[in-house]
PDB file of C-alpha atoms in Angstrom:
ATOM      1  CA  MET A   1     -11.541 -48.474  22.043  1.00 46.00           C
ATOM      2  CA  GLN A   2     -13.635 -46.094  20.548  1.00 48.00           C
ATOM      3  CA  GLN A   3     -13.774 -41.965  21.346  1.00 48.00           C
ATOM      4  CA  ASP A   4     -16.592 -40.337  23.085  1.00 50.00           C
ATOM      5  CA  TYR A   5     -17.766 -37.349  21.338  1.00 46.00           C
ATOM      6  CA  SER A   6     -20.456 -36.143  22.608  1.00 53.00           C
ATOM      7  CA  GLY A   7     -19.890 -33.035  23.794  1.00 55.00           C
ATOM      8  CA  ARG A   8     -17.638 -32.897  26.774  1.00 59.00           C
ATOM      9  CA  ASN A   9     -14.828 -31.532  24.169  1.00 57.00           C
ATOM     10  CA  ARG A  10     -17.154 -29.148  22.727  1.00 58.00           C
ATOM     11  CA  PRO A  11     -16.779 -26.223  23.930  1.00 58.00           C
ATOM     12  CA  VAL A  12     -13.060 -26.555  23.839  1.00 53.00           C
ATOM     13  CA  PHE A  13     -13.344 -27.737  20.047  1.00 48.00           C
ATOM     14  CA  TYR A  14     -15.412 -24.335  19.469  1.00 51.00           C
ATOM     15  CA  PHE A  15     -13.115 -22.299  21.275  1.00 52.00           C
ATOM     16  CA  LEU A  16      -9.976 -23.405  19.183  1.00 48.00           C
ATOM     17  CA  PHE A  17     -12.413 -22.628  15.858  1.00 50.00           C
ATOM     18  CA  LEU A  18     -12.880 -19.628  17.266  1.00 44.00           C
ATOM     19  CA  VAL A  19      -9.561 -18.625  17.097  1.00 45.00           C
ATOM     20  CA  ILE A  20      -8.303 -20.180  14.303  1.00 49.00           C
ATOM     21  CA  CYS A  21     -10.565 -18.049  12.717  1.00 43.00           C
ATOM     22  CA  LEU A  22     -10.341 -14.765  14.074  1.00 44.00           C
ATOM     23  CA  PHE A  23      -6.218 -15.631  13.083  1.00 46.00           C
ATOM     24  CA  ILE A  24      -7.214 -16.415   9.783  1.00 43.00           C
ATOM     25  CA  THR A  25      -9.653 -12.854  10.130  1.00 40.00           C
ATOM     26  CA  SER A  26      -6.504 -10.468  11.274  1.00 42.00           C
ATOM     27  CA  SER A  27      -4.266 -11.708   8.921  1.00 42.00           C
ATOM     28  CA  ASN A  28      -6.597 -10.466   6.001  1.00 43.00           C
ATOM     29  CA  ILE A  29      -4.668  -7.325   6.893  1.00 42.00           C
ATOM     30  CA  SER A  30      -2.392  -6.955   3.911  1.00 41.00           C
ATOM     31  CA  PHE A  31       0.968  -7.506   4.867  1.00 40.00           C
ATOM     32  CA  ALA A  32       2.097  -4.704   3.825  1.00 38.00           C
ATOM     33  CA  GLU A  33       0.106  -2.642   6.310  1.00 43.00           C
ATOM     34  CA  GLN A  34       1.680  -4.926   9.246  1.00 45.00           C
ATOM     35  CA  THR A  35       5.061  -4.038   8.064  1.00 54.00           C
ATOM     36  CA  ASN A  36       5.926  -0.932   6.189  1.00 63.00           C
ATOM     37  CA  LYS A  37       7.754   2.304   8.233  1.00 89.00           C
ATOM     38  CA  PHE A  38       5.881   5.925   8.189  1.00 94.00           C
ATOM     39  CA  GLN A  39       7.501   9.318   8.033  1.00 94.00           C
ATOM     40  CA  GLU A  40       6.811  13.058   6.931  1.00 96.00           C
ATOM     41  CA  ILE A  41       8.362  13.732   3.693  1.00 97.00           C
ATOM     42  CA  THR A  42       7.460  17.369   2.057  1.00 97.00           C
ATOM     43  CA  ILE A  43       7.013  18.694  -1.671  1.00 97.00           C
ATOM     44  CA  ASN A  44       7.663  22.715  -2.247  1.00 95.00           C
ATOM     45  CA  ASP A  45       5.272  23.126   1.836  1.00 93.00           C
ATOM     46  CA  LYS A  46       3.291  20.862   1.303  1.00 96.00           C
ATOM     47  CA  THR A  47       4.506  17.852   4.445  1.00 96.00           C
ATOM     48  CA  ILE A  48       2.480  14.447   3.310  1.00 96.00           C
ATOM     49  CA  ASN A  49       2.249  11.534   5.760  1.00 97.00           C
ATOM     50  CA  ILE A  50       3.703   8.571   4.564  1.00 97.00           C
ATOM     51  CA  GLU A  51       3.869   4.808   4.273  1.00 96.00           C
ATOM     52  CA  ILE A  52       6.632   3.371   2.897  1.00 96.00           C
ATOM     53  CA  THR A  53       6.617  -0.301   0.922  1.00 95.00           C
ATOM     54  CA  ASP A  54      10.420  -1.610   0.067  1.00 94.00           C
ATOM     55  CA  THR A  55       9.491  -4.751  -0.445  1.00 95.00           C
ATOM     56  CA  PRO A  56       8.433  -6.542  -3.043  1.00 94.00           C
ATOM     57  CA  GLU A  57       5.602  -8.539  -0.844  1.00 94.00           C
ATOM     58  CA  SER A  58       4.642  -4.806   0.241  1.00 94.00           C
ATOM     59  CA  ARG A  59       4.821  -3.225  -3.122  1.00 95.00           C
ATOM     60  CA  ALA A  60       3.275  -6.373  -4.859  1.00 94.00           C
ATOM     61  CA  VAL A  61      -0.115  -5.482  -2.278  1.00 95.00           C
ATOM     62  CA  GLY A  62       0.076  -1.060  -2.508  1.00 95.00           C
ATOM     63  CA  LEU A  63      -3.179  -0.036  -1.277  1.00 96.00           C
ATOM     64  CA  MET A  64      -4.880  -2.532  -2.143  1.00 96.00           C
ATOM     65  CA  TYR A  65      -8.628  -4.181  -0.270  1.00 96.00           C
ATOM     66  CA  ARG A  66      -8.812   0.240   1.111  1.00 96.00           C
ATOM     67  CA  GLU A  67     -11.911   1.521   1.385  1.00 96.00           C
ATOM     68  CA  SER A  68      -9.648   5.307   1.705  1.00 96.00           C
ATOM     69  CA  LEU A  69      -6.872   7.102   2.098  1.00 96.00           C
ATOM     70  CA  ALA A  70      -6.244   9.982   5.010  1.00 96.00           C
ATOM     71  CA  PRO A  71      -6.136  13.267   3.597  1.00 93.00           C
ATOM     72  CA  ASN A  72      -2.730  14.161   3.429  1.00 95.00           C
ATOM     73  CA  SER A  73      -1.592  10.671   3.408  1.00 97.00           C
ATOM     74  CA  GLY A  74       0.688   8.601   0.952  1.00 98.00           C
ATOM     75  CA  MET A  75       2.056   6.022   0.319  1.00 97.00           C
ATOM     76  CA  LEU A  76       5.462   6.188  -1.306  1.00 97.00           C
ATOM     77  CA  PHE A  77       6.923   3.129  -3.122  1.00 97.00           C
ATOM     78  CA  VAL A  78      10.837   2.387  -3.003  1.00 97.00           C
ATOM     79  CA  PHE A  79      12.316   0.399  -5.227  1.00 97.00           C
ATOM     80  CA  GLU A  80      16.313  -1.312  -5.586  1.00 96.00           C
ATOM     81  CA  GLU A  81      16.984   1.337  -8.282  1.00 96.00           C
ATOM     82  CA  ALA A  82      15.842   3.527 -11.433  1.00 97.00           C
ATOM     83  CA  SER A  83      13.974   1.878 -13.703  1.00 97.00           C
ATOM     84  CA  TYR A  84      10.213   2.329 -15.549  1.00 97.00           C
ATOM     85  CA  HIS A  85       8.224   0.841 -12.530  1.00 96.00           C
ATOM     86  CA  CYS A  86       5.057   0.482 -14.558  1.00 97.00           C
ATOM     87  CA  PHE A  87       1.813   0.580 -11.977  1.00 97.00           C
ATOM     88  CA  TRP A  88      -2.287  -0.843 -11.778  1.00 96.00           C
ATOM     89  CA  MET A  89      -4.812  -0.516 -10.233  1.00 97.00           C
ATOM     90  CA  LYS A  90      -6.592  -4.569  -9.560  1.00 95.00           C
ATOM     91  CA  ASN A  91      -7.872  -4.779  -6.208  1.00 97.00           C
ATOM     92  CA  THR A  92      -7.781  -1.023  -5.555  1.00 97.00           C
ATOM     93  CA  LEU A  93     -10.826   0.859  -4.584  1.00 97.00           C
ATOM     94  CA  ILE A  94      -9.786   4.288  -4.680  1.00 96.00           C
ATOM     95  CA  PRO A  95      -9.241   6.994  -7.387  1.00 98.00           C
ATOM     96  CA  LEU A  96      -5.317   8.304  -7.058  1.00 98.00           C
ATOM     97  CA  SER A  97      -2.564   9.677  -8.640  1.00 98.00           C
ATOM     98  CA  ILE A  98      -0.165   8.135  -8.957  1.00 98.00           C
ATOM     99  CA  ALA A  99       3.861  11.078  -9.198  1.00 98.00           C
ATOM    100  CA  PHE A 100       6.747   8.589 -10.717  1.00 98.00           C
ATOM    101  CA  ILE A 101      10.166  10.068  -8.840  1.00 98.00           C
ATOM    102  CA  SER A 102      13.856  10.131 -10.022  1.00 97.00           C
ATOM    103  CA  PRO A 103      16.636   9.420  -7.638  1.00 95.00           C
ATOM    104  CA  ASN A 104      17.210  13.139  -6.802  1.00 95.00           C
ATOM    105  CA  GLY A 105      13.242  13.892  -6.043  1.00 96.00           C
ATOM    106  CA  THR A 106      12.818  15.091  -8.901  1.00 98.00           C
ATOM    107  CA  ILE A 107       8.161  14.523 -10.117  1.00 98.00           C
ATOM    108  CA  THR A 108       9.019  13.618 -13.377  1.00 98.00           C
ATOM    109  CA  ASP A 109       5.611  12.147 -13.901  1.00 98.00           C
ATOM    110  CA  ILE A 110       1.718  12.503 -12.143  1.00 98.00           C
ATOM    111  CA  LEU A 111      -0.693  10.518 -13.282  1.00 98.00           C
ATOM    112  CA  ASP A 112      -4.179   9.742 -12.661  1.00 98.00           C
ATOM    113  CA  MET A 113      -5.517   6.156 -12.043  1.00 98.00           C
ATOM    114  CA  ALA A 114      -9.456   5.243 -11.667  1.00 98.00           C
ATOM    115  CA  PRO A 115      -9.685   1.420  -9.297  1.00 98.00           C
ATOM    116  CA  LEU A 116      -9.629  -1.638 -10.914  1.00 97.00           C
ATOM    117  CA  ASP A 117      -8.433  -0.763 -13.551  1.00 97.00           C
ATOM    118  CA  LEU A 118      -5.891  -2.967 -14.780  1.00 96.00           C
ATOM    119  CA  THR A 119      -4.237  -0.606 -17.481  1.00 96.00           C
ATOM    120  CA  SER A 120      -0.472   0.203 -16.995  1.00 97.00           C
ATOM    121  CA  HIS A 121       0.429   3.714 -16.096  1.00 98.00           C
ATOM    122  CA  CYS A 122       4.178   3.924 -16.007  1.00 98.00           C
ATOM    123  CA  PRO A 123       6.685   6.404 -15.690  1.00 98.00           C
ATOM    124  CA  THR A 124       8.761   8.864 -19.507  1.00 97.00           C
ATOM    125  CA  GLN A 125      11.808   7.778 -17.747  1.00 97.00           C
ATOM    126  CA  PRO A 126      13.504   6.010 -14.867  1.00 97.00           C
ATOM    127  CA  ALA A 127      12.405   6.628 -11.165  1.00 98.00           C
ATOM    128  CA  PHE A 128      13.503   5.511  -7.717  1.00 97.00           C
ATOM    129  CA  TYR A 129       9.964   6.599  -5.807  1.00 98.00           C
ATOM    130  CA  ALA A 130       6.683   6.171  -6.381  1.00 98.00           C
ATOM    131  CA  LEU A 131       4.180   8.437  -4.393  1.00 98.00           C
ATOM    132  CA  GLU A 132       0.224   7.138  -4.412  1.00 98.00           C
ATOM    133  CA  MET A 133      -1.717   9.769  -3.310  1.00 98.00           C
ATOM    134  CA  ASN A 134      -5.945  10.763  -3.739  1.00 98.00           C
ATOM    135  CA  GLN A 135      -7.165  11.280  -7.252  1.00 98.00           C
ATOM    136  CA  GLY A 136      -6.061  15.376  -7.822  1.00 98.00           C
ATOM    137  CA  TRP A 137      -4.211  15.864  -4.438  1.00 98.00           C
ATOM    138  CA  PHE A 138      -1.370  17.204  -6.083  1.00 98.00           C
ATOM    139  CA  SER A 139      -3.551  19.076  -8.966  1.00 97.00           C
ATOM    140  CA  GLN A 140      -5.233  20.788  -6.209  1.00 97.00           C
ATOM    141  CA  GLN A 141      -1.967  21.584  -4.413  1.00 97.00           C
ATOM    142  CA  GLY A 142       0.123  22.981  -6.730  1.00 97.00           C
ATOM    143  CA  ILE A 143       2.548  20.433  -6.832  1.00 98.00           C
ATOM    144  CA  SER A 144       3.425  19.948 -10.354  1.00 98.00           C
ATOM    145  CA  VAL A 145       5.566  17.748 -12.581  1.00 98.00           C
ATOM    146  CA  GLY A 146       9.380  19.101 -11.919  1.00 98.00           C
ATOM    147  CA  ASP A 147       8.827  19.684  -8.268  1.00 98.00           C
ATOM    148  CA  ARG A 148      11.300  18.225  -5.533  1.00 97.00           C
ATOM    149  CA  VAL A 149      10.394  15.404  -3.077  1.00 97.00           C
ATOM    150  CA  THR A 150      12.362  16.331   0.224  1.00 96.00           C
ATOM    151  CA  GLY A 151      12.372  14.871   3.282  1.00 94.00           C
ATOM    152  CA  ILE A 152      12.585  11.302   2.190  1.00 89.00           C
ATOM    153  CA  ALA A 153      14.956   8.776   4.825  1.00 80.00           C
ATOM    154  CA  HIS A 154      15.604   5.260   2.952  1.00 68.00           C
TER     155      HIS A 154
END
C-alpha cells in the first residue's frame, strides 16, 4: 500500500517544522543565560548587578555572542577553588575589563580585554572569582587593585 502525500498532511508538517525551527532558534540563547543567578554586589560604594556563572558549562559560555552589557552590570565567574584561572575573548563581541578577586574579596588584578582576541588574560595570584564589566568601568569608577568586593552570596 502506498501513502498519499499529495498535500493533505502538509499543514501538519509545516506546523511541526515551524515548532522545531522556533525551538532551535530559542536554544541559541546561551546555556548561561538560561540558568545563571543574578544578584547585586558592591565595590567601594558602587552597586553592580551581576549575573553569576558557577558551573563549568556556564563559565565556558560567559558573555560570548552577546552584543551589549548594561551599564553597572557584569558577570561574576565563581570557581570551585582559588587558582590561576585564565580568560580569553573567543566569540566575545563586547570589549571588557576583568577583575580577578581573591577568596576574601580583594581585587588582585584588573585587565582590559579586546573583543574576539585569543590572548590569555591570567591573574598574578590565585583567584576564586573573576568579574567582567564593560571595558573601562573599573577605572571610570575609581576602583583599583586592593579594593574589596562585598555582597557575594555564593
